[in-house]
Amino acid sequence: MAIKLNDRYTSTFISASDLASIQPAVTAADQLLRTKSGAGNDFLGWVTLPEDYDKEEFARIKAAAEKIKKSCDVLVVIGIGGSYLGARAVIEYLKSPIYNNLKKDTPDVYFAGNSISATALNELLAICEGRDVCVNVISKSGTTTEPAVAFRVFRALLEQKYGKEGARERIFVTTDRAKGTLKQFSTDAGYETFVVPDDVGGRFSVLTAVGLLPIAAAGIDIDQLMLGAAKASHDYTDTDINRNDCYRYAAIRNLLYRQGKAVEILTAYEPSCAMLNEWWKQLYGESEGKDGKGLFPASVIFSTDLHSLGQFIQDGSRIHFETVLDIADMGNRFAIPNDPANIDGLNFLSGMDLDDVKKMAMQGTVLAHVDGGVPNLILEINEKSAFVLGELLYFFELACAISGYILEVNPFNQPGVEAYKKNMFALLGKPGYEDLRADLEKRLQNS
Ligand code: PA5
């Protein structure tokens, strides 16, 4: 197995009988998922997606990616939440968090429409100046404010720069198959469109056109990504947590939660994992954080955060556990040079590979944190590759669904996201929100 769960550092917190006691809940969760009888069962398309996907559309995604590579210097990907995090996570993990600064034969990829910031928008427009631009706007509903505003701006930019005809060749739309204003508008304008399947929610959509088009445009092998996910979909079907690491992970995080460990920290030792962490946070936060329940998903990148959050993790309130991503082979080596003067006293490290130093830092930190009362789960990943990343994405999605069902929530809805939208629309004066606006304004004035 390319991914292995090492839970030896949770053994002082979780006993064999704890594990045995949660097995029935895991089996029941698996039943709900596999028989499609649980809450949110109309959003289970992602379960079989790695093999059961639209092959014709997959070929169109590859063709569109080639067209984007040939015709632009900058691809602007417009979307928020599940409509951008997966693509960004995969590109930064497999290519680099500084992908845009590297010498390459693929376009820069920038993400827009995930904030409400004049500064961010103006900066991106400045980056696009004098460069050839393509746009991939992604919104399942087609009505989300942040990406809709950004799309207005970039559509106008492209039409001004290339004319309506030229812009049509550079705008790619990923949205619902049939519904929504974005779908209607795109059909009328003649844009090439890709589908967010009805039965796949945003945060489970990285292996649909939502993630795959920007990922392919960045030069990543999407066949390998899908093959890896397909392998995982076969590997993690056993309900027995002694034989299924994915289900065991879901079980252990629930057991720790029941002991008051209400925060799970996804810990990585590679800067390229930062957006993967963000994708994971959305997946788990939006899936489980409801009905007054759920683990709060947090993340750190070490060593960086050992010098900021390390103190709290080691020594602060005992509310958390860590899940550590331990990637054995990142595909890079760097030997530490010898310094004849040995000014820093570090010649004992001369010739040692930097990733071997990292390994010692990781092992030392795990032991220190466990000694400090922080359970550590280690996810051992054998290499950094598109195939294994496909496995990992599926591993986390499946574990999230099982974990959500163990927690007895609907892992596939996100009712809480609507509250801010309603208030924002009311305060902005959207027609139909007059009463709420008056009420909110009164509250703001009184505060
Ligand atoms: O996971 C989800 O469903 C959400 O994060 C959505 O992806 C996000 O709200 C964006 O929605 P839409 O794609 O409809 O613009």
Coordinates of N, CA and C and ligand atoms in Angstrom, one line a residue, residues 80-83 138-142 144 147 201-203 282 286 414 417 421, ligand 1:
I80 N -14.8 29.4 -5.6 CA -14.6 29.5 -4.2 C -15.0 28.2 -3.5
G81 N -14.4 27.9 -2.4 CA -14.6 26.7 -1.6 C -14.3 25.4 -2.5
G82 N -15.2 24.5 -2.5 CA -14.9 23.3 -3.3 C -14.7 23.5 -4.8
S83 N -15.0 24.7 -5.2 CA -14.9 25.0 -6.7 C -13.5 25.6 -7.0
I138 N -15.7 28.5 -12.4 CA -16.3 27.2 -11.8 C -17.3 27.6 -10.7
S139 N -18.5 27.2 -11.0 CA -19.5 27.4 -9.9 C -20.7 26.5 -10.2
K140 N -20.9 25.6 -9.3 CA -22.0 24.6 -9.5 C -23.3 25.3 -9.5
S141 N -23.5 26.1 -8.5 CA -24.8 26.8 -8.5 C -24.9 27.9 -9.5
G142 N -23.8 28.5 -9.9 CA -23.7 29.6 -10.8 C -24.2 30.9 -10.2
T144 N -23.0 32.0 -6.9 CA -22.2 32.4 -5.8 C -21.6 33.8 -6.0
P147 N -17.3 34.5 -6.9 CA -16.9 34.2 -8.3 C -17.7 34.9 -9.3
G201 N -20.9 16.9 -4.5 CA -20.8 18.2 -3.9 C -19.5 18.9 -4.1
G202 N -19.4 20.2 -3.9 CA -18.2 20.9 -4.2 C -17.0 20.4 -3.6
R203 N -17.0 20.1 -2.3 CA -15.8 19.6 -1.6 C -15.3 18.2 -2.0
Q282 N -11.4 22.2 4.4 CA -12.8 22.4 3.9 C -13.6 21.1 3.9
E286 N -16.6 21.4 6.6 CA -17.9 21.6 6.0 C -18.7 20.3 6.1
Q414 N -24.3 21.6 3.7 CA -23.6 22.7 4.3 C -24.5 23.9 4.6
V417 N -23.5 27.5 5.7 CA -22.8 28.5 4.8 C -23.8 29.6 4.4
K421 N -24.5 34.6 3.9 CA -24.9 35.1 2.6 C -26.2 35.9 2.8
Ligands
PA5_1 O1 -18.3 22.3 -0.9 C1 -19.2 23.0 -1.3 O2 -20.2 22.6 -1.8 C2 -19.0 24.5 -1.3 O3 -17.7 24.8 -0.7 C3 -19.1 25.1 -2.7 O4 -18.1 24.5 -3.5 C4 -18.9 26.6 -2.6 O5 -19.8 27.2 -1.8 C5 -19.0 27.2 -4.0 O6 -20.3 26.9 -4.5 P1 -20.6 27.0 -6.1 O7 -19.7 26.1 -6.8 O8 -22.0 26.7 -6.2 O9 -20.2 28.5 -6.5

